[in-house]
Amino acid sequence: MIGRLNHVAIAVPDLEAASEQYRSALGAKVGAPQDEPDHGVTVVFIELPNTKIELLYPLGDDSPINGFLEKNPSGGIHHVCYEVDDIIAARDHLKETGARVLGSGEPKIGAHGKPVLFLHPKDFNGCLVELEQV
Ligand SMILES: C[C@@H](C(=O)O)C(=O)SCCNC(=O)CCNC(=O)[C@H](O)C(C)(C)COP(=O)(O)OP(=O)(O)OC[C@H]1O[C@@H](n2cnc3c(N)ncnc32)[C@H](O)[C@@H]1OP(=O)(O)O
Ligand SMILES: [Co+2]
């Protein structure tokens, strides 16, 4: 059911410093910061030849990544995003397997303008999973 790896997200305590490090130390192609108010984060995408890295920084007081950054003050890998063809079919199948779909259970529009959903990390070996319909 899942297809390509769309992105790996890293929560960072300093978005500008992390962007600059990927640009100058790692020599990566780094995009501009993008506010995602529906998701409570500001994101910076880094284009790699085979996938993307999504740097995440909290936006607003009730950002879903506040708790993660409190527990991991120097940042850390926050989620992986897999592509699916049909997010509603994927969601319904996953619910049948007992996986918890986060939030309202309805897809939201993600940073690429496409529907996304999140699955509880405790149901996936401690790894928060995002699904994106492509
Ligand atoms: C823009 C968009 C896009 O790409 O298009 C995005 O990516 S938006 C990316 C940001 N949006 C999201 O993450 C939306 C989905 N996330 C959520 O709903 C939340 O962050 C949860 C995953 C439910 C975590 O909520 P909260 O921080 O309140 O944590 P909690 O204290 O209830 O956590 C319950 C347990 O899960 C662990 N936990 C929390 N976040 C985790 C993570 N990212 N990876 C692995 N484990 C994690 C905690 O350490 C804790 O474990 P222990 O009990 O063992 O200590
Ligand atoms: Co993401």
Short mmCIF file of N, CA and C and ligand atoms in Angstrom, two decimals:
data_model
loop_
_atom_site.label_atom_id
_atom_site.label_comp_id
_atom_site.label_asym_id
_atom_site.label_seq_id
_atom_site.Cartn_x
_atom_site.Cartn_y
_atom_site.Cartn_z
N MET A 1 0.82 -1.21 0.00
CA MET A 1 0.00 0.00 0.00
C MET A 1 0.86 1.27 0.00
N ILE A 2 1.87 1.36 0.92
CA ILE A 2 2.68 2.58 0.91
C ILE A 2 3.64 2.55 -0.28
N GLY A 3 3.92 3.76 -0.76
CA GLY A 3 4.82 3.88 -1.90
C GLY A 3 6.14 4.52 -1.49
N ARG A 4 6.52 5.56 -2.17
CA ARG A 4 7.83 6.17 -1.94
C ARG A 4 7.89 6.90 -0.60
N LEU A 5 9.13 7.04 -0.11
CA LEU A 5 9.38 7.89 1.06
C LEU A 5 9.31 9.33 0.58
N ASN A 6 8.32 10.09 1.08
CA ASN A 6 8.19 11.49 0.64
C ASN A 6 9.16 12.39 1.39
N HIS A 7 9.19 12.26 2.72
CA HIS A 7 10.18 13.04 3.49
C HIS A 7 10.43 12.43 4.86
N VAL A 8 11.57 12.83 5.42
CA VAL A 8 11.91 12.56 6.82
C VAL A 8 11.91 13.92 7.49
N ALA A 9 11.17 14.04 8.61
CA ALA A 9 11.08 15.33 9.29
C ALA A 9 11.98 15.35 10.52
N ILE A 10 12.67 16.47 10.71
CA ILE A 10 13.54 16.65 11.87
C ILE A 10 13.07 17.91 12.59
N ALA A 11 12.70 17.75 13.87
CA ALA A 11 12.32 18.91 14.68
C ALA A 11 13.61 19.58 15.13
N VAL A 12 13.65 20.91 15.01
CA VAL A 12 14.90 21.63 15.31
C VAL A 12 14.61 22.79 16.27
N PRO A 13 15.58 23.10 17.16
CA PRO A 13 15.38 24.20 18.09
C PRO A 13 15.67 25.57 17.48
N ASP A 14 16.36 25.61 16.34
CA ASP A 14 16.71 26.89 15.69
C ASP A 14 16.64 26.65 14.17
N LEU A 15 15.56 27.15 13.57
CA LEU A 15 15.30 26.84 12.15
C LEU A 15 16.34 27.48 11.24
N GLU A 16 16.72 28.71 11.58
CA GLU A 16 17.69 29.42 10.73
C GLU A 16 19.06 28.74 10.79
N ALA A 17 19.47 28.36 12.00
CA ALA A 17 20.77 27.70 12.16
C ALA A 17 20.79 26.35 11.45
N ALA A 18 19.68 25.60 11.59
CA ALA A 18 19.63 24.27 10.95
C ALA A 18 19.64 24.42 9.42
N SER A 19 18.89 25.42 8.91
CA SER A 19 18.86 25.63 7.45
C SER A 19 20.24 25.98 6.94
N GLU A 20 20.91 26.85 7.67
CA GLU A 20 22.25 27.29 7.26
C GLU A 20 23.24 26.13 7.30
N GLN A 21 23.09 25.27 8.29
CA GLN A 21 24.00 24.12 8.39
C GLN A 21 23.80 23.16 7.21
N TYR A 22 22.53 22.92 6.85
CA TYR A 22 22.29 22.04 5.70
C TYR A 22 22.79 22.68 4.41
N ARG A 23 22.66 24.04 4.34
CA ARG A 23 23.10 24.74 3.12
C ARG A 23 24.62 24.74 3.02
N SER A 24 25.29 25.20 4.09
CA SER A 24 26.73 25.42 3.94
C SER A 24 27.58 24.21 4.34
N ALA A 25 27.24 23.55 5.46
CA ALA A 25 28.08 22.41 5.87
C ALA A 25 27.78 21.17 5.02
N LEU A 26 26.48 20.91 4.76
CA LEU A 26 26.12 19.70 4.01
C LEU A 26 25.94 19.97 2.52
N GLY A 27 25.94 21.22 2.13
CA GLY A 27 25.85 21.55 0.69
C GLY A 27 24.54 21.14 0.06
N ALA A 28 23.43 21.29 0.81
CA ALA A 28 22.12 20.85 0.29
C ALA A 28 21.34 22.03 -0.29
N LYS A 29 20.32 21.66 -1.09
CA LYS A 29 19.44 22.66 -1.68
C LYS A 29 18.29 22.91 -0.68
N VAL A 30 18.34 24.07 -0.03
CA VAL A 30 17.44 24.38 1.09
C VAL A 30 16.41 25.41 0.66
N GLY A 31 15.14 25.13 0.90
CA GLY A 31 14.06 26.05 0.52
C GLY A 31 13.84 27.14 1.55
N ALA A 32 12.83 27.97 1.30
CA ALA A 32 12.50 29.08 2.21
C ALA A 32 11.55 28.57 3.30
N PRO A 33 11.58 29.21 4.48
CA PRO A 33 10.64 28.81 5.54
C PRO A 33 9.20 29.05 5.10
N GLN A 34 8.33 28.11 5.46
CA GLN A 34 6.92 28.12 5.06
C GLN A 34 6.09 27.95 6.33
N ASP A 35 5.24 28.91 6.67
CA ASP A 35 4.36 28.74 7.83
C ASP A 35 3.19 27.84 7.46
N GLU A 36 2.90 26.89 8.33
CA GLU A 36 1.77 25.98 8.13
C GLU A 36 0.86 26.10 9.35
N PRO A 37 0.03 27.17 9.39
CA PRO A 37 -0.78 27.40 10.59
C PRO A 37 -1.74 26.26 10.92
N ASP A 38 -2.25 25.56 9.92
CA ASP A 38 -3.17 24.44 10.19
C ASP A 38 -2.46 23.28 10.90
N HIS A 39 -1.12 23.27 10.83
CA HIS A 39 -0.35 22.17 11.44
C HIS A 39 0.47 22.64 12.64
N GLY A 40 0.48 23.94 12.91
CA GLY A 40 1.23 24.45 14.05
C GLY A 40 2.74 24.34 13.90
N VAL A 41 3.22 24.44 12.68
CA VAL A 41 4.66 24.35 12.44
C VAL A 41 5.09 25.30 11.31
N THR A 42 6.37 25.69 11.37
CA THR A 42 7.02 26.31 10.22
C THR A 42 7.96 25.26 9.65
N VAL A 43 7.94 25.10 8.33
CA VAL A 43 8.75 24.04 7.72
C VAL A 43 9.75 24.63 6.73
N VAL A 44 10.87 23.94 6.62
CA VAL A 44 11.85 24.23 5.56
C VAL A 44 12.10 22.90 4.87
N PHE A 45 11.92 22.86 3.56
CA PHE A 45 12.19 21.61 2.83
C PHE A 45 13.59 21.64 2.22
N ILE A 46 14.24 20.50 2.33
CA ILE A 46 15.57 20.31 1.75
C ILE A 46 15.43 19.22 0.70
N GLU A 47 15.79 19.58 -0.52
CA GLU A 47 15.63 18.64 -1.64
C GLU A 47 16.87 17.78 -1.76
N LEU A 48 16.70 16.47 -1.64
CA LEU A 48 17.79 15.54 -1.91
C LEU A 48 17.46 14.84 -3.22
N PRO A 49 18.43 14.18 -3.85
CA PRO A 49 18.12 13.54 -5.13
C PRO A 49 17.00 12.50 -5.03
N ASN A 50 16.88 11.80 -3.89
CA ASN A 50 15.90 10.71 -3.82
C ASN A 50 14.74 10.97 -2.87
N THR A 51 14.81 12.02 -2.07
CA THR A 51 13.71 12.31 -1.14
C THR A 51 13.87 13.73 -0.61
N LYS A 52 13.12 14.07 0.44
CA LYS A 52 13.23 15.41 1.03
C LYS A 52 13.44 15.27 2.54
N ILE A 53 14.06 16.28 3.11
CA ILE A 53 14.13 16.43 4.56
C ILE A 53 13.23 17.62 4.88
N GLU A 54 12.42 17.48 5.93
CA GLU A 54 11.54 18.56 6.37
C GLU A 54 12.01 19.03 7.74
N LEU A 55 12.58 20.23 7.81
CA LEU A 55 12.94 20.79 9.12
C LEU A 55 11.68 21.40 9.71
N LEU A 56 11.41 21.10 10.99
CA LEU A 56 10.17 21.53 11.65
C LEU A 56 10.49 22.42 12.83
N TYR A 57 9.75 23.50 12.92
CA TYR A 57 9.90 24.41 14.06
C TYR A 57 8.49 24.78 14.53
N PRO A 58 8.25 24.90 15.86
CA PRO A 58 6.89 25.16 16.34
C PRO A 58 6.36 26.51 15.85
N LEU A 59 5.06 26.53 15.55
CA LEU A 59 4.36 27.77 15.20
C LEU A 59 3.15 27.83 16.12
N GLY A 60 3.12 28.80 17.02
CA GLY A 60 2.00 28.94 17.95
C GLY A 60 2.23 28.15 19.23
N ASP A 61 1.39 28.50 20.25
CA ASP A 61 1.57 27.93 21.59
C ASP A 61 1.18 26.46 21.67
N ASP A 62 0.24 26.04 20.83
CA ASP A 62 -0.22 24.64 20.94
C ASP A 62 0.30 23.79 19.79
N SER A 63 1.53 24.08 19.37
CA SER A 63 2.14 23.28 18.30
C SER A 63 2.25 21.82 18.72
N PRO A 64 1.95 20.88 17.81
CA PRO A 64 2.08 19.45 18.17
C PRO A 64 3.52 19.01 18.39
N ILE A 65 4.49 19.88 18.06
CA ILE A 65 5.88 19.46 18.28
C ILE A 65 6.50 20.08 19.54
N ASN A 66 5.71 20.87 20.30
CA ASN A 66 6.26 21.47 21.52
C ASN A 66 6.75 20.41 22.50
N GLY A 67 5.91 19.40 22.73
CA GLY A 67 6.27 18.36 23.70
C GLY A 67 7.53 17.62 23.25
N PHE A 68 7.61 17.34 21.95
CA PHE A 68 8.77 16.61 21.41
C PHE A 68 10.06 17.40 21.65
N LEU A 69 9.99 18.72 21.40
CA LEU A 69 11.21 19.53 21.57
C LEU A 69 11.56 19.73 23.05
N GLU A 70 10.52 19.69 23.92
CA GLU A 70 10.82 19.75 25.35
C GLU A 70 11.60 18.50 25.77
N LYS A 71 11.17 17.35 25.21
CA LYS A 71 11.86 16.09 25.56
C LYS A 71 13.19 15.94 24.84
N ASN A 72 13.31 16.60 23.69
CA ASN A 72 14.53 16.49 22.87
C ASN A 72 15.02 17.91 22.55
N PRO A 73 15.60 18.58 23.52
CA PRO A 73 15.91 20.01 23.34
C PRO A 73 16.89 20.30 22.21
N SER A 74 17.72 19.34 21.84
CA SER A 74 18.60 19.63 20.71
C SER A 74 18.01 19.14 19.38
N GLY A 75 16.73 18.73 19.40
CA GLY A 75 16.06 18.30 18.18
C GLY A 75 16.13 16.80 18.00
N GLY A 76 15.50 16.32 16.92
CA GLY A 76 15.54 14.88 16.65
C GLY A 76 14.61 14.53 15.50
N ILE A 77 14.75 13.29 15.02
CA ILE A 77 13.88 12.82 13.94
C ILE A 77 12.46 12.72 14.48
N HIS A 78 11.52 13.41 13.82
CA HIS A 78 10.16 13.53 14.34
C HIS A 78 9.18 12.60 13.63
N HIS A 79 9.25 12.48 12.31
CA HIS A 79 8.36 11.55 11.60
C HIS A 79 8.91 11.18 10.24
N VAL A 80 8.34 10.11 9.69
CA VAL A 80 8.62 9.75 8.29
C VAL A 80 7.30 9.86 7.54
N CYS A 81 7.37 10.27 6.28
CA CYS A 81 6.16 10.43 5.47
C CYS A 81 6.21 9.52 4.26
N TYR A 82 5.21 8.61 4.19
CA TYR A 82 5.10 7.68 3.08
C TYR A 82 3.99 8.12 2.14
N GLU A 83 4.19 7.91 0.87
CA GLU A 83 3.17 8.26 -0.12
C GLU A 83 2.16 7.12 -0.26
N VAL A 84 0.90 7.53 -0.44
CA VAL A 84 -0.16 6.55 -0.76
C VAL A 84 -0.98 7.10 -1.92
N ASP A 85 -1.63 6.18 -2.64
CA ASP A 85 -2.47 6.60 -3.78
C ASP A 85 -3.83 7.09 -3.32
N ASP A 86 -4.37 6.44 -2.28
CA ASP A 86 -5.74 6.73 -1.83
C ASP A 86 -5.71 6.80 -0.30
N ILE A 87 -5.73 8.03 0.23
CA ILE A 87 -5.52 8.20 1.68
C ILE A 87 -6.73 7.72 2.48
N ILE A 88 -7.91 7.81 1.92
CA ILE A 88 -9.10 7.36 2.65
C ILE A 88 -9.10 5.82 2.74
N ALA A 89 -8.76 5.17 1.63
CA ALA A 89 -8.68 3.70 1.65
C ALA A 89 -7.57 3.26 2.60
N ALA A 90 -6.43 3.98 2.58
CA ALA A 90 -5.31 3.65 3.48
C ALA A 90 -5.74 3.83 4.93
N ARG A 91 -6.40 4.94 5.23
CA ARG A 91 -6.86 5.20 6.61
C ARG A 91 -7.81 4.11 7.08
N ASP A 92 -8.78 3.77 6.25
CA ASP A 92 -9.79 2.79 6.68
C ASP A 92 -9.15 1.42 6.89
N HIS A 93 -8.22 1.07 6.02
CA HIS A 93 -7.51 -0.20 6.19
C HIS A 93 -6.69 -0.19 7.49
N LEU A 94 -5.99 0.93 7.74
CA LEU A 94 -5.16 1.00 8.95
C LEU A 94 -6.01 0.94 10.22
N LYS A 95 -7.16 1.60 10.19
CA LYS A 95 -8.06 1.55 11.36
C LYS A 95 -8.49 0.11 11.62
N GLU A 96 -8.76 -0.64 10.55
CA GLU A 96 -9.15 -2.04 10.72
C GLU A 96 -8.05 -2.86 11.38
N THR A 97 -6.79 -2.46 11.14
CA THR A 97 -5.68 -3.19 11.76
C THR A 97 -5.47 -2.77 13.21
N GLY A 98 -6.21 -1.74 13.67
CA GLY A 98 -6.10 -1.29 15.05
C GLY A 98 -5.21 -0.08 15.24
N ALA A 99 -4.65 0.45 14.15
CA ALA A 99 -3.77 1.63 14.28
C ALA A 99 -4.60 2.86 14.59
N ARG A 100 -4.04 3.75 15.43
CA ARG A 100 -4.74 4.99 15.78
C ARG A 100 -4.37 6.10 14.81
N VAL A 101 -5.42 6.65 14.19
CA VAL A 101 -5.23 7.80 13.30
C VAL A 101 -5.37 9.04 14.18
N LEU A 102 -4.43 9.96 14.09
CA LEU A 102 -4.40 11.13 14.99
C LEU A 102 -5.33 12.25 14.51
N GLY A 103 -5.63 13.15 15.44
CA GLY A 103 -6.48 14.30 15.12
C GLY A 103 -7.92 13.85 14.91
N SER A 104 -8.60 14.56 14.01
CA SER A 104 -10.02 14.26 13.77
C SER A 104 -10.21 12.99 12.97
N GLY A 105 -9.14 12.49 12.39
CA GLY A 105 -9.25 11.31 11.52
C GLY A 105 -9.50 11.69 10.07
N GLU A 106 -9.80 12.97 9.85
CA GLU A 106 -10.00 13.44 8.47
C GLU A 106 -8.68 14.04 7.98
N PRO A 107 -8.31 13.78 6.71
CA PRO A 107 -7.06 14.35 6.19
C PRO A 107 -7.08 15.88 6.21
N LYS A 108 -5.90 16.47 6.46
CA LYS A 108 -5.71 17.92 6.32
C LYS A 108 -4.81 18.14 5.12
N ILE A 109 -4.84 19.34 4.59
CA ILE A 109 -3.93 19.64 3.48
C ILE A 109 -2.54 19.93 4.06
N GLY A 110 -1.54 19.21 3.56
CA GLY A 110 -0.17 19.32 4.07
C GLY A 110 0.64 20.37 3.34
N ALA A 111 1.93 20.38 3.63
CA ALA A 111 2.82 21.41 3.12
C ALA A 111 2.98 21.37 1.59
N HIS A 112 2.62 20.24 0.97
CA HIS A 112 2.72 20.17 -0.50
C HIS A 112 1.37 20.37 -1.17
N GLY A 113 0.37 20.83 -0.38
CA GLY A 113 -0.95 21.06 -0.96
C GLY A 113 -1.73 19.78 -1.19
N LYS A 114 -1.29 18.69 -0.56
CA LYS A 114 -1.94 17.38 -0.75
C LYS A 114 -2.45 16.88 0.61
N PRO A 115 -3.46 15.99 0.61
CA PRO A 115 -4.01 15.50 1.88
C PRO A 115 -3.01 14.64 2.66
N VAL A 116 -2.98 14.89 3.99
CA VAL A 116 -2.08 14.11 4.87
C VAL A 116 -2.82 13.65 6.11
N LEU A 117 -2.31 12.58 6.71
CA LEU A 117 -2.81 12.03 7.97
C LEU A 117 -1.63 11.53 8.78
N PHE A 118 -1.79 11.47 10.10
CA PHE A 118 -0.72 10.98 10.97
C PHE A 118 -1.20 9.76 11.76
N LEU A 119 -0.28 8.83 12.01
CA LEU A 119 -0.57 7.60 12.76
C LEU A 119 0.25 7.59 14.04
N HIS A 120 -0.36 7.12 15.13
CA HIS A 120 0.28 7.23 16.45
C HIS A 120 1.63 6.50 16.50
N PRO A 121 2.66 7.17 17.02
CA PRO A 121 3.99 6.53 17.05
C PRO A 121 4.03 5.24 17.86
N LYS A 122 3.17 5.15 18.89
CA LYS A 122 3.20 3.94 19.73
C LYS A 122 2.67 2.72 18.96
N ASP A 123 1.95 2.96 17.85
CA ASP A 123 1.44 1.85 17.04
C ASP A 123 2.41 1.47 15.92
N PHE A 124 3.50 2.24 15.77
CA PHE A 124 4.46 1.98 14.68
C PHE A 124 5.90 2.01 15.20
N ASN A 125 6.12 1.19 16.22
CA ASN A 125 7.50 0.98 16.71
C ASN A 125 8.17 2.27 17.17
N GLY A 126 7.36 3.17 17.74
CA GLY A 126 7.94 4.42 18.26
C GLY A 126 8.22 5.46 17.19
N CYS A 127 7.69 5.24 15.99
CA CYS A 127 7.95 6.19 14.89
C CYS A 127 6.63 6.80 14.41
N LEU A 128 6.49 8.11 14.55
CA LEU A 128 5.31 8.81 14.03
C LEU A 128 5.31 8.72 12.51
N VAL A 129 4.19 8.27 11.95
CA VAL A 129 4.08 8.06 10.50
C VAL A 129 3.09 9.07 9.92
N GLU A 130 3.51 9.76 8.87
CA GLU A 130 2.61 10.63 8.10
C GLU A 130 2.34 9.92 6.77
N LEU A 131 1.09 9.98 6.33
CA LEU A 131 0.73 9.48 4.99
C LEU A 131 0.35 10.68 4.14
N GLU A 132 0.84 10.71 2.92
CA GLU A 132 0.49 11.80 2.00
C GLU A 132 -0.05 11.19 0.72
N GLN A 133 -1.23 11.66 0.32
CA GLN A 133 -1.79 11.19 -0.96
C GLN A 133 -1.12 11.96 -2.09
N VAL A 134 -0.56 11.24 -3.03
CA VAL A 134 0.14 11.93 -4.14
C VAL A 134 -0.64 11.77 -5.44
C1 LIG B 1 3.18 20.20 7.53
C2 LIG B 1 3.03 18.69 7.58
C3 LIG B 1 3.54 18.07 6.28
O1 LIG B 1 4.61 17.45 6.20
O2 LIG B 1 2.81 18.27 5.27
C4 LIG B 1 3.72 18.10 8.81
O3 LIG B 1 4.56 17.25 8.78
S1 LIG B 1 3.14 18.71 10.30
C5 LIG B 1 4.09 17.91 11.56
C6 LIG B 1 3.53 18.20 12.92
N1 LIG B 1 2.25 17.58 13.11
C7 LIG B 1 2.07 16.44 13.81
O4 LIG B 1 3.02 15.87 14.35
C8 LIG B 1 0.66 15.92 13.93
C9 LIG B 1 0.54 14.60 14.59
N2 LIG B 1 1.15 14.59 15.92
C10 LIG B 1 0.44 14.53 17.07
O5 LIG B 1 -0.79 14.45 17.05
C11 LIG B 1 1.21 14.58 18.36
O6 LIG B 1 2.45 15.21 18.12
C12 LIG B 1 1.44 13.19 18.99
C13 LIG B 1 2.25 12.27 18.07
C14 LIG B 1 0.10 12.52 19.36
C15 LIG B 1 2.27 13.39 20.25
O7 LIG B 1 1.59 14.26 21.10
P1 LIG B 1 2.32 14.92 22.38
O8 LIG B 1 3.54 15.65 21.98
O9 LIG B 1 1.24 15.61 23.14
O10 LIG B 1 2.94 13.76 23.11
P2 LIG B 1 2.50 12.82 24.27
O11 LIG B 1 3.22 13.30 25.44
O12 LIG B 1 1.04 12.57 24.33
O13 LIG B 1 3.23 11.56 23.67
C16 LIG B 1 2.82 10.24 23.85
C17 LIG B 1 4.06 9.39 23.63
O14 LIG B 1 4.48 9.51 22.26
C18 LIG B 1 5.84 9.94 22.21
N3 LIG B 1 6.02 10.80 21.04
C19 LIG B 1 5.54 12.05 20.88
N4 LIG B 1 5.90 12.53 19.69
C20 LIG B 1 6.64 11.55 19.08
C21 LIG B 1 7.30 11.45 17.85
N5 LIG B 1 7.29 12.45 16.98
N6 LIG B 1 7.96 10.31 17.54
C22 LIG B 1 7.98 9.28 18.44
N7 LIG B 1 7.36 9.32 19.65
C23 LIG B 1 6.71 10.44 19.96
C24 LIG B 1 6.06 10.65 23.52
O15 LIG B 1 7.42 10.65 23.85
C25 LIG B 1 5.24 9.81 24.46
O16 LIG B 1 5.94 8.64 24.79
P3 LIG B 1 6.22 8.19 26.31
O17 LIG B 1 4.83 8.14 26.91
O18 LIG B 1 6.85 6.83 26.16
O19 LIG B 1 7.10 9.25 26.86
CO CO B 2 5.69 16.06 7.40
#
